Coordinates of C-alpha atoms and ligand atoms in Angstrom, one line a residue:
M214 CA -3.3 9.5 -19.4
R215 CA -4.2 12.9 -17.5
G216 CA -4.9 14.3 -14.1
G217 CA -7.9 12.9 -12.1
G218 CA -11.4 13.4 -13.1
E219 CA -14.6 11.6 -13.9
G220 CA -16.2 10.8 -17.1
E221 CA -18.2 8.1 -18.9
E222 CA -18.7 7.0 -22.4
Q223 CA -20.2 4.0 -24.1
T224 CA -17.7 1.6 -25.9
P225 CA -18.7 1.1 -29.6
D226 CA -17.7 -2.8 -29.4
S227 CA -19.7 -5.7 -29.6
G228 CA -19.3 -9.4 -27.8
P229 CA -18.5 -10.3 -24.4
L230 CA -17.3 -6.7 -23.7
S231 CA -20.3 -4.8 -25.2
A232 CA -21.8 -4.0 -21.8
E233 CA -18.6 -2.5 -20.6
K234 CA -18.0 1.3 -20.5
L235 CA -15.1 3.7 -21.1
A236 CA -14.8 5.0 -17.6
S237 CA -12.3 7.2 -15.9
V238 CA -10.3 5.2 -13.7
A239 CA -8.1 7.0 -11.0
G240 CA -5.3 6.0 -8.7
F241 CA -6.2 6.2 -4.8
G242 CA -4.7 9.8 -4.7
R243 CA -6.7 11.1 -7.8
A244 CA -3.6 12.6 -9.2
V245 CA -3.5 10.4 -12.2
A246 CA -6.3 8.9 -14.1
A247 CA -7.1 7.3 -17.4
A248 CA -10.0 6.4 -19.5
G249 CA -10.4 2.5 -19.8
Y250 CA -13.0 -0.2 -20.5
V251 CA -13.8 -1.6 -17.0
S252 CA -14.9 -5.1 -16.9
Q253 CA -15.7 -7.0 -13.9
P254 CA -15.5 -10.8 -14.3
Q255 CA -17.1 -12.9 -11.8
S256 CA -15.2 -16.4 -12.5
V257 CA -12.2 -17.8 -13.9
E258 CA -14.5 -18.8 -17.1
E259 CA -15.5 -15.2 -17.5
L260 CA -11.8 -14.0 -17.2
Q261 CA -10.9 -16.4 -19.8
E262 CA -13.4 -15.2 -22.2
I263 CA -12.2 -11.6 -21.9
L264 CA -8.6 -12.3 -22.2
E265 CA -9.6 -14.2 -25.4
V266 CA -11.4 -11.1 -26.9
A267 CA -8.5 -9.0 -25.7
S268 CA -6.3 -11.1 -27.5
S269 CA -8.2 -11.6 -30.8
R270 CA -8.7 -7.7 -31.0
E271 CA -4.9 -7.0 -29.8
W272 CA -6.2 -4.9 -27.0
K273 CA -4.1 -4.2 -24.0
V274 CA -5.1 -5.4 -20.3
T275 CA -4.7 -3.9 -17.0
L276 CA -5.6 -5.7 -13.9
R277 CA -7.2 -3.7 -10.9
G278 CA -8.3 -4.7 -7.4
T279 CA -9.8 -1.9 -5.2
G280 CA -7.5 0.8 -6.8
R281 CA -5.9 1.6 -3.6
S282 CA -2.4 2.0 -5.1
Y283 CA -1.6 5.7 -4.9
G284 CA -0.6 6.2 -8.5
D285 CA -1.0 4.7 -11.9
A286 CA -0.5 1.0 -11.0
A287 CA -4.1 -0.2 -11.9
L288 CA -5.1 2.1 -14.8
R289 CA -4.1 2.8 -18.6
S290 CA -5.8 4.6 -21.3
E291 CA -8.0 2.5 -23.7
A292 CA -7.1 -0.5 -22.1
I293 CA -9.5 -3.2 -20.8
V294 CA -9.5 -2.4 -17.0
L295 CA -10.1 -6.1 -15.6
D296 CA -11.6 -5.1 -12.1
L297 CA -11.4 -8.2 -10.2
R298 CA -13.5 -7.3 -7.0
R299 CA -16.3 -9.5 -8.2
M300 CA -14.2 -12.5 -7.7
N301 CA -14.4 -12.3 -3.9
R302 CA -15.2 -15.7 -2.7
I303 CA -13.5 -17.6 0.1
L304 CA -12.8 -20.9 -1.3
S305 CA -12.1 -22.9 1.8
W306 CA -11.0 -22.1 5.5
D307 CA -9.4 -24.5 7.8
R308 CA -9.6 -23.0 11.3
E309 CA -7.4 -25.7 12.5
S310 CA -4.4 -25.0 10.5
G311 CA -5.1 -21.4 9.8
V312 CA -4.8 -22.0 5.9
I313 CA -7.3 -19.9 3.7
D314 CA -7.9 -20.3 -0.2
I315 CA -9.6 -17.3 -1.5
E316 CA -10.2 -15.5 -5.1
P317 CA -8.1 -12.6 -5.6
G318 CA -10.9 -10.0 -5.1
V319 CA -11.3 -10.9 -1.5
T320 CA -10.2 -7.8 0.5
I321 CA -8.0 -7.8 3.8
E322 CA -11.2 -6.9 5.7
Q323 CA -13.3 -9.7 4.3
M324 CA -10.4 -12.0 5.3
W325 CA -9.8 -11.0 8.9
Q326 CA -13.5 -10.7 9.6
S327 CA -13.7 -14.3 8.7
T328 CA -10.9 -15.7 10.6
L329 CA -10.4 -13.6 13.7
P330 CA -13.3 -14.9 15.6
Q331 CA -11.4 -18.3 15.5
G332 CA -8.3 -16.8 16.4
W333 CA -6.5 -16.1 13.2
W334 CA -5.1 -12.8 11.8
P335 CA -3.3 -11.9 8.6
P336 CA 0.4 -11.9 9.6
V337 CA 1.2 -8.8 7.2
V338 CA -1.4 -6.0 6.5
P339 CA -1.2 -2.6 4.9
G340 CA -2.2 0.4 6.6
T341 CA -5.7 0.1 5.2
M342 CA -8.1 -2.9 5.2
R343 CA -9.7 -2.1 1.7
P344 CA -7.3 -3.7 -0.7
T345 CA -7.7 -7.1 -2.3
L346 CA -5.3 -9.9 -1.8
G347 CA -4.6 -10.0 -5.5
G348 CA -3.6 -6.3 -5.4
C349 CA -1.5 -7.1 -2.3
L350 CA 0.4 -10.0 -3.7
A351 CA 0.9 -8.0 -6.9
M352 CA 2.6 -5.3 -5.1
N353 CA 3.8 -7.6 -2.3
V354 CA 2.7 -5.1 0.6
H355 CA 4.3 -4.9 3.9
G356 CA 3.0 -3.8 7.2
K357 CA 4.4 -2.2 10.3
N358 CA 6.3 -5.5 11.0
N359 CA 8.1 -5.8 7.8
W360 CA 11.5 -6.2 9.4
Q361 CA 10.4 -9.4 11.3
A362 CA 7.6 -10.8 9.4
G363 CA 8.5 -10.1 5.9
T364 CA 6.1 -9.1 3.0
V365 CA 2.5 -10.6 2.3
G366 CA 4.3 -13.0 -0.2
D367 CA 6.2 -14.6 2.6
H368 CA 2.8 -15.9 4.0
C369 CA 1.4 -17.2 0.4
L370 CA 1.6 -20.9 0.3
E371 CA 0.7 -21.1 -3.4
F372 CA -1.5 -19.3 -6.0
D373 CA -3.2 -19.9 -9.5
L374 CA -1.9 -17.8 -12.4
M375 CA -3.6 -17.2 -15.6
P376 CA -1.3 -15.7 -18.2
P377 CA -3.1 -14.0 -21.3
S378 CA -3.2 -17.4 -22.9
G379 CA -5.8 -18.3 -20.5
E380 CA -4.6 -21.6 -19.1
V381 CA -4.4 -21.7 -15.2
R382 CA -1.2 -23.0 -13.5
T383 CA -0.8 -23.6 -9.9
V384 CA 2.5 -21.9 -8.6
R385 CA 4.3 -22.9 -5.4
P386 CA 7.3 -21.6 -3.8
D387 CA 9.0 -25.0 -3.4
T388 CA 8.4 -26.5 -7.0
D389 CA 8.3 -23.1 -9.1
A390 CA 10.5 -20.7 -6.7
E391 CA 11.6 -18.5 -9.7
L392 CA 8.2 -18.0 -11.0
F393 CA 6.8 -17.6 -7.5
Q394 CA 9.2 -15.0 -6.7
A395 CA 8.9 -13.1 -10.0
V396 CA 5.0 -13.1 -10.0
I397 CA 4.8 -11.6 -6.2
G398 CA 5.5 -8.1 -6.5
S399 CA 5.5 -7.7 -10.4
F400 CA 2.6 -5.2 -10.4
G401 CA 0.1 -7.6 -12.6
Q402 CA 2.6 -8.1 -15.4
L403 CA 3.1 -11.7 -15.3
G404 CA -0.4 -12.9 -15.3
V405 CA -3.8 -12.8 -13.3
L406 CA -3.8 -14.3 -9.9
T407 CA -7.1 -16.2 -9.8
R408 CA -6.7 -18.2 -6.5
I409 CA -4.5 -17.4 -3.5
R410 CA -3.7 -19.8 -0.6
M411 CA -2.3 -18.0 2.6
Q412 CA -1.1 -19.1 6.0
L413 CA -2.6 -16.7 8.9
K414 CA -1.3 -16.1 12.1
R415 CA -2.6 -17.6 15.4
V416 CA -3.5 -14.9 17.9
E417 CA -4.7 -15.2 21.6
T418 CA -6.4 -12.0 21.6
G419 CA -7.8 -9.4 19.3
S420 CA -5.6 -6.6 20.9
V421 CA -2.2 -5.4 20.9
R422 CA -0.4 -3.4 23.7
V423 CA 0.7 -0.3 22.3
T424 CA 3.4 2.4 23.8
A425 CA 3.7 5.9 22.4
V426 CA 7.2 7.3 22.4
P427 CA 7.9 11.1 21.6
V428 CA 11.2 11.8 19.8
G429 CA 13.0 15.1 19.4
D430 CA 14.8 14.6 15.9
L431 CA 15.6 12.1 13.0
G432 CA 18.7 10.6 14.5
E433 CA 16.6 9.7 17.8
M434 CA 13.8 8.6 15.7
L435 CA 15.8 5.9 13.8
Q436 CA 17.9 4.9 16.7
R437 CA 14.8 4.3 19.0
M438 CA 12.8 2.4 16.2
D439 CA 15.9 0.2 15.6
G440 CA 16.4 -0.4 19.2
A441 CA 12.7 -1.4 19.7
K442 CA 12.8 -4.0 17.0
D443 CA 13.8 -6.9 19.3
D444 CA 11.0 -6.2 22.1
H445 CA 8.2 -5.5 19.7
E446 CA 6.2 -6.9 17.0
Y447 CA 5.3 -3.6 15.3
V448 CA 7.3 -0.4 15.0
V449 CA 6.1 2.8 13.3
G450 CA 7.3 6.3 13.3
W451 CA 5.2 9.4 12.4
L452 CA 7.5 12.6 11.9
D453 CA 6.3 16.4 11.6
A454 CA 7.8 17.3 8.1
F455 CA 7.4 21.0 8.7
A456 CA 9.8 21.1 11.5
Q457 CA 13.3 22.2 10.3
G458 CA 16.8 22.8 11.9
K459 CA 17.5 21.0 15.0
R460 CA 13.8 19.9 15.1
L461 CA 14.0 18.2 11.8
G462 CA 12.6 14.7 12.2
R463 CA 10.7 15.3 15.4
G464 CA 7.9 13.2 15.9
Q465 CA 6.2 10.0 17.8
I466 CA 7.0 6.3 17.6
H467 CA 4.2 3.7 18.2
L468 CA 5.6 0.1 19.4
A469 CA 3.1 -2.6 19.7
S470 CA 2.8 -6.4 20.4
Y471 CA 0.2 -8.9 20.2
L472 CA -1.5 -9.2 23.6
A473 CA -1.4 -12.6 25.3
A474 CA -4.7 -14.2 26.6
K475 CA -3.4 -14.1 30.2
D476 CA -2.9 -10.1 30.0
H477 CA -6.5 -9.8 28.6
P478 CA -9.5 -9.3 30.8
S479 CA -11.7 -11.0 28.2
P480 CA -9.5 -12.5 25.5
Q481 CA -12.4 -14.6 23.8
E482 CA -14.8 -11.4 23.4
S483 CA -11.8 -9.4 21.9
L484 CA -11.8 -11.7 18.9
N485 CA -15.4 -10.8 18.1
L486 CA -16.1 -8.4 15.1
E487 CA -17.8 -6.1 17.5
S488 CA -14.8 -5.6 19.6
Q489 CA -12.9 -4.6 16.4
S490 CA -15.4 -2.1 15.0
L491 CA -14.0 1.5 14.3
P492 CA -16.2 4.0 15.9
D493 CA -18.7 5.7 13.6
R494 CA -18.3 9.1 15.3
V495 CA -15.5 11.3 16.1
F496 CA -15.4 12.9 19.6
G497 CA -18.9 11.0 20.0
V498 CA -20.5 13.6 17.9
L499 CA -19.3 14.0 14.2
P500 CA -20.1 11.2 11.8
K501 CA -16.7 10.0 10.5
S502 CA -18.1 9.7 7.0
K503 CA -18.2 13.4 6.9
M504 CA -14.9 14.1 8.7
W505 CA -13.2 14.4 5.4
W506 CA -15.3 17.4 4.6
F507 CA -14.3 19.3 7.8
A508 CA -10.5 18.3 7.1
R509 CA -10.7 20.1 3.7
F510 CA -10.2 23.3 5.8
V511 CA -7.0 22.3 7.3
T512 CA -5.6 20.4 4.4
N513 CA -3.4 23.2 3.2
R514 CA 0.3 24.3 4.1
F515 CA -0.7 26.4 6.8
G516 CA -3.2 24.2 8.3
M517 CA -1.1 21.1 8.2
R518 CA 1.9 22.9 9.7
W519 CA -0.7 23.5 12.5
V520 CA -1.8 20.0 12.7
N521 CA 1.6 18.6 12.7
S522 CA 2.6 20.9 15.4
V523 CA -0.3 20.1 17.6
K524 CA 0.0 16.4 17.1
Y525 CA 3.9 16.5 18.2
F526 CA 3.1 18.8 21.1
H527 CA 0.2 16.4 22.1
A528 CA 2.5 13.5 21.8
R529 CA 5.2 15.0 23.9
I530 CA 3.1 16.3 26.8
F531 CA -0.2 13.9 27.0
E532 CA 1.1 10.8 25.4
R533 CA 4.6 10.7 26.6
N534 CA 5.5 6.9 27.0
K535 CA 1.9 6.2 27.6
T536 CA 1.0 2.4 27.3
Y537 CA -2.6 1.4 26.2
D538 CA -4.5 -1.6 24.5
Q539 CA -6.0 -1.2 21.3
S540 CA -7.9 -3.6 19.1
L541 CA -5.9 -5.0 16.1
A542 CA -8.2 -3.4 13.5
A543 CA -7.8 0.0 15.4
F544 CA -4.1 -0.3 15.4
Q545 CA -3.5 -1.5 12.0
F546 CA -5.9 0.5 10.0
L547 CA -5.5 3.9 11.4
L548 CA -6.1 5.4 8.1
D549 CA -9.7 3.7 7.8
Y550 CA -10.9 5.8 10.8
M551 CA -11.7 8.6 8.4
P552 CA -13.3 7.2 5.2
G553 CA -12.7 9.3 2.2
W554 CA -9.9 11.2 3.9
E555 CA -8.0 11.7 0.5
R556 CA -10.9 13.9 -0.6
A557 CA -9.7 16.5 1.8
Y558 CA -6.8 16.8 -0.5
P559 CA -7.2 19.5 -3.5
A560 CA -10.1 18.8 -5.7
D561 CA -8.0 19.9 -8.8
G562 CA -5.1 17.5 -8.2
G563 CA -5.6 15.0 -5.2
L564 CA -2.4 13.6 -3.6
I565 CA 0.6 11.6 -4.4
Q566 CA 2.8 9.4 -2.1
H567 CA 6.3 8.7 -2.5
Q568 CA 8.0 6.1 -0.6
S569 CA 11.7 5.4 -0.2
F570 CA 13.5 2.4 1.1
V571 CA 17.1 3.1 2.2
P572 CA 19.8 0.8 3.8
A573 CA 20.1 1.3 7.6
G574 CA 23.7 3.1 7.3
S575 CA 22.5 5.8 5.1
A576 CA 19.0 6.3 6.2
E577 CA 19.6 9.3 8.4
E578 CA 21.4 11.2 5.7
V579 CA 19.0 10.6 3.0
F580 CA 16.0 11.0 4.8
R581 CA 17.4 14.2 6.1
E582 CA 18.3 15.4 2.7
Q583 CA 14.8 14.5 1.3
L584 CA 13.3 16.6 4.0
E585 CA 15.4 19.5 3.2
I586 CA 14.7 19.3 -0.5
C587 CA 11.1 19.7 0.3
H588 CA 11.8 22.8 2.4
R589 CA 13.6 24.1 -0.4
Y590 CA 10.9 23.4 -2.9
R591 CA 8.4 25.0 0.0
M592 CA 6.5 21.9 -0.2
P593 CA 6.9 20.0 3.0
S594 CA 5.1 16.7 3.2
F595 CA 1.6 16.9 5.1
L596 CA 2.1 13.4 6.4
A597 CA 5.4 11.4 6.8
V598 CA 5.6 8.0 8.2
L599 CA 8.7 5.5 8.8
K600 CA 8.9 1.9 9.1
C601 CA 11.6 -0.7 9.4
H602 CA 12.3 -3.2 6.8
R603 CA 14.5 -6.3 5.8
A604 CA 15.5 -7.4 2.4
D605 CA 13.8 -10.3 0.6
D606 CA 14.3 -12.6 -2.4
F607 CA 11.3 -11.5 -4.5
L608 CA 12.5 -10.5 -8.0
L609 CA 11.3 -7.0 -8.0
S610 CA 11.5 -6.5 -4.3
H611 CA 11.3 -2.9 -2.8
A612 CA 12.5 -3.8 0.6
V613 CA 16.0 -3.4 2.0
D614 CA 17.8 -3.9 5.4
G615 CA 16.8 -0.6 6.7
F616 CA 14.2 2.0 6.9
S617 CA 11.5 3.4 4.6
L618 CA 10.2 7.1 4.5
A619 CA 6.6 7.5 3.1
L620 CA 5.7 11.2 2.1
D621 CA 2.4 12.6 1.0
F622 CA 2.1 15.5 -0.9
P623 CA -1.0 17.5 -2.3
V624 CA -1.2 18.0 -6.0
T625 CA -2.9 21.2 -7.5
A626 CA -2.7 22.4 -11.0
K627 CA -0.4 24.9 -10.1
N628 CA 2.3 22.8 -8.1
R629 CA 1.9 19.7 -10.4
Q630 CA 5.0 20.2 -12.7
R631 CA 7.3 21.5 -9.8
L632 CA 6.2 18.4 -7.5
W633 CA 7.0 16.0 -10.1
A634 CA 10.4 17.6 -10.7
M635 CA 10.9 17.6 -6.8
I636 CA 10.2 13.7 -6.6
Q637 CA 13.0 13.2 -9.2
E638 CA 15.3 15.1 -6.9
L639 CA 14.2 13.4 -3.7
S640 CA 14.8 10.1 -5.5
Q641 CA 18.5 10.8 -6.4
P642 CA 20.0 10.2 -3.0
V643 CA 18.1 7.1 -2.6
V644 CA 19.6 5.8 -5.9
A645 CA 23.0 6.9 -4.7
A646 CA 22.6 4.9 -1.3
G647 CA 21.5 1.7 -2.9
G648 CA 18.0 2.4 -1.9
R649 CA 14.6 1.4 -3.7
F650 CA 11.2 2.7 -4.5
Y651 CA 7.8 1.2 -4.2
P652 CA 5.7 1.2 -7.0
A653 CA 2.2 1.2 -4.8
K654 CA 3.3 4.6 -3.5
D655 CA 4.5 6.3 -6.6
A656 CA 3.2 8.2 -9.5
A657 CA 6.3 10.2 -10.6
I658 CA 9.5 8.6 -10.8
S659 CA 11.3 8.1 -14.2
A660 CA 12.1 4.8 -15.7
Q661 CA 15.8 5.6 -15.4
L662 CA 15.6 6.3 -11.6
F663 CA 13.5 3.4 -11.2
Q664 CA 15.9 1.1 -13.0
A665 CA 18.9 2.4 -11.5
T666 CA 18.0 0.8 -8.2
W667 CA 17.7 -2.8 -9.8
R668 CA 20.4 -5.5 -9.0
E669 CA 22.4 -6.9 -11.8
G670 CA 20.7 -9.1 -14.1
Q671 CA 17.3 -8.3 -12.6
L672 CA 15.8 -6.6 -15.6
A673 CA 17.2 -9.4 -17.8
R674 CA 15.2 -12.1 -15.6
F675 CA 12.1 -10.1 -15.6
S676 CA 12.1 -9.5 -19.3
K677 CA 12.8 -13.1 -20.0
L678 CA 9.8 -14.3 -18.1
K679 CA 7.7 -11.5 -19.5
S680 CA 8.5 -12.7 -23.0
E681 CA 7.7 -16.3 -22.1
I682 CA 4.6 -15.7 -20.2
D683 CA 3.3 -12.7 -22.3
P684 CA 4.9 -12.6 -25.6
R685 CA 2.8 -10.2 -26.9
G686 CA 2.7 -7.6 -24.1
R687 CA -1.1 -8.0 -23.5
L688 CA -0.8 -7.2 -19.7
T689 CA 0.1 -3.5 -19.0
S690 CA -0.5 -0.5 -17.0
A691 CA 0.7 3.3 -17.0
L692 CA 3.1 2.3 -14.2
A693 CA 4.4 -0.5 -16.1
E694 CA 4.8 1.7 -19.1
R695 CA 6.4 4.6 -17.1
L696 CA 8.9 2.5 -15.1
L697 CA 9.8 -0.5 -17.4
L698 CA 10.3 1.2 -20.8
P699 CA 14.0 0.9 -21.8
S700 CA 15.5 4.2 -20.1
H701 CA 18.4 4.8 -22.4
Ligands
FAD76 C1 -4.5 4.5 3.1 C2 -3.4 3.5 2.4 C3 -2.4 2.9 3.3 C4 -1.7 2.0 2.7 N1 -0.7 1.3 3.4 C5 0.2 0.5 2.9 C6 1.0 -0.1 3.7 O1 1.3 0.1 4.9 N2 1.9 -1.0 3.3 C7 1.9 -1.4 1.6 O2 2.7 -2.1 1.3 N3 1.1 -0.7 1.1 C8 0.1 0.1 1.5 N4 -0.7 0.8 0.9 C9 -0.9 0.3 -0.7 C10 -1.8 -0.8 -0.8 O3 -1.8 -1.8 0.1 C11 -1.4 -1.4 -2.5 O4 -1.3 -0.4 -3.3 C12 -2.2 -2.6 -2.8 O5 -1.4 -3.2 -3.9 C13 -3.6 -2.2 -3.1 O6 -4.5 -3.3 -3.4 P1 -5.7 -3.1 -4.5 O7 -6.5 -4.2 -4.5 O8 -6.3 -1.7 -4.2 O9 -4.9 -3.0 -5.9 P2 -4.8 -1.9 -7.0 O10 -4.1 -0.9 -6.5 O11 -6.1 -2.0 -7.7 O12 -3.7 -2.7 -7.9 C14 -2.4 -2.8 -7.6 C15 -1.8 -3.6 -8.5 O13 -2.0 -4.9 -8.4 C16 -2.4 -5.5 -9.7 N5 -3.4 -6.6 -9.5 C17 -4.6 -6.5 -8.9 N6 -5.3 -7.5 -8.8 C18 -4.6 -8.4 -9.5 C19 -4.6 -10.0 -9.6 N7 -5.7 -10.6 -9.3 N8 -3.5 -10.5 -10.3 C20 -2.5 -9.9 -10.6 N9 -2.4 -8.6 -10.4 C21 -3.3 -7.8 -9.8 C22 -2.7 -4.2 -10.5 O14 -2.4 -4.5 -11.8 C23 -1.7 -3.3 -9.9 O15 -0.6 -3.3 -10.7 C24 -1.7 1.7 1.3 C25 -2.9 2.1 0.5 C26 -3.5 3.1 1.0 C27 -4.6 3.9 0.2

């Protein structure tokens, strides 16, 4: 594996995979990439055929959705990369009960666009609508409502699982609780999800009512976020990671709740897709597809210091406790406003994100230390986001009763080694506080740090299942090899 980049080469092999190419496959942040044989099955039968060939030739297989994990979760050198985006049919949709059956390559975007006009919304969504449901369940994604709605896995009613042997098995939380809780969040290591049944949430309108609250420091930020949990459905904090001293952790919180029909002037229209479309021009002039190109000029340490400060003072002066209504798509998928924004990061390295989950009682101390470590390394995060969480029973769960802090960092050929060293240092207070890390938002931590966050017996339970389901270790990824290797 190596740093990001492009490249293509024909595979010398013949058979069902002969048309596939050795191609460079990167994580979302482009900081890590690997050359794999990309294959795009369109059906369960094609998938079975590929797994059979892989098995007969002793090839490794890595599963991939839209590649929206920031790091190395959906890539591996010289493996067959099973890109599942073409298995993207909605198999059934019941508008009375809100139950939907889908193939794993259906995206969050495709799903809500099919159901919102009838008044149903996915109860848990990440900050972008591009991921597939297969990828979301494999990482067990959370939203800005994790402390009250749980993870995407909490709304999954059942799924079909295809282990490397190729036989499909339906797994339900009531009859196969252990397997259900192990597969969700196991980053594609226990089989391919080939069908997913989800329960959606009834909504009366396609809007949320949002309040923006400026906060002066980290302590106030965490206190206010915690205090808002009873009265709001979504809570998210942004902080200016360049601020130091007394201002460390200053930022803004957004609180939001679903808008009831009685509070909306046109509830039915708000459910239409036209009411949800994100504007295609910024300030009414600049095409948003080109915005990343302009953003390149400020995506550096000096530019981002300025951007973070301006954002903070704007929040303090012009948005102080302002309440406004926003479409569900605009509120949830803020990062989709500027397609390709990740390309504004350095061409020679991209970006990585690091998200730590810390129990409530230690969060202020740990996050303070992390922000200070970044200053000491002279690498403050360009974008820092806080969320509220609750613990859950999924075997490899990343959530705890507390908060998470997600930090974005630019990667360059020059800072790469130092940045990786800094991530190890940022992780230590998290481990000491009984916190966790999120594989979807990681490219750097060591197996030792990752495994130090596991509960007793967890690794043994996971390893037992893995050896039963995939005895030859066919399914793997660069992330699995980095984090699951014996650390001692
Ligand atoms: C801008 C942005 C914002 C984000 N915001 C959030 C957020 O708020 N909350 C959050 O939790 N995450 C967030 N994420 C992370 C993202 O939601 C997850 O990484 C998600 O898993 C990506 O889905 P994907 O389809 O791109 O999967 P990939 O990244 O391609 O793959 C993810 C994992 O799923 C496995 N996999 C894929 N398909 C299958 C399948 N059918 N069966 C079994 N395993 C499979 C892969 O092997 C891999 O381990 C964000 C990402 C971005 C880029």
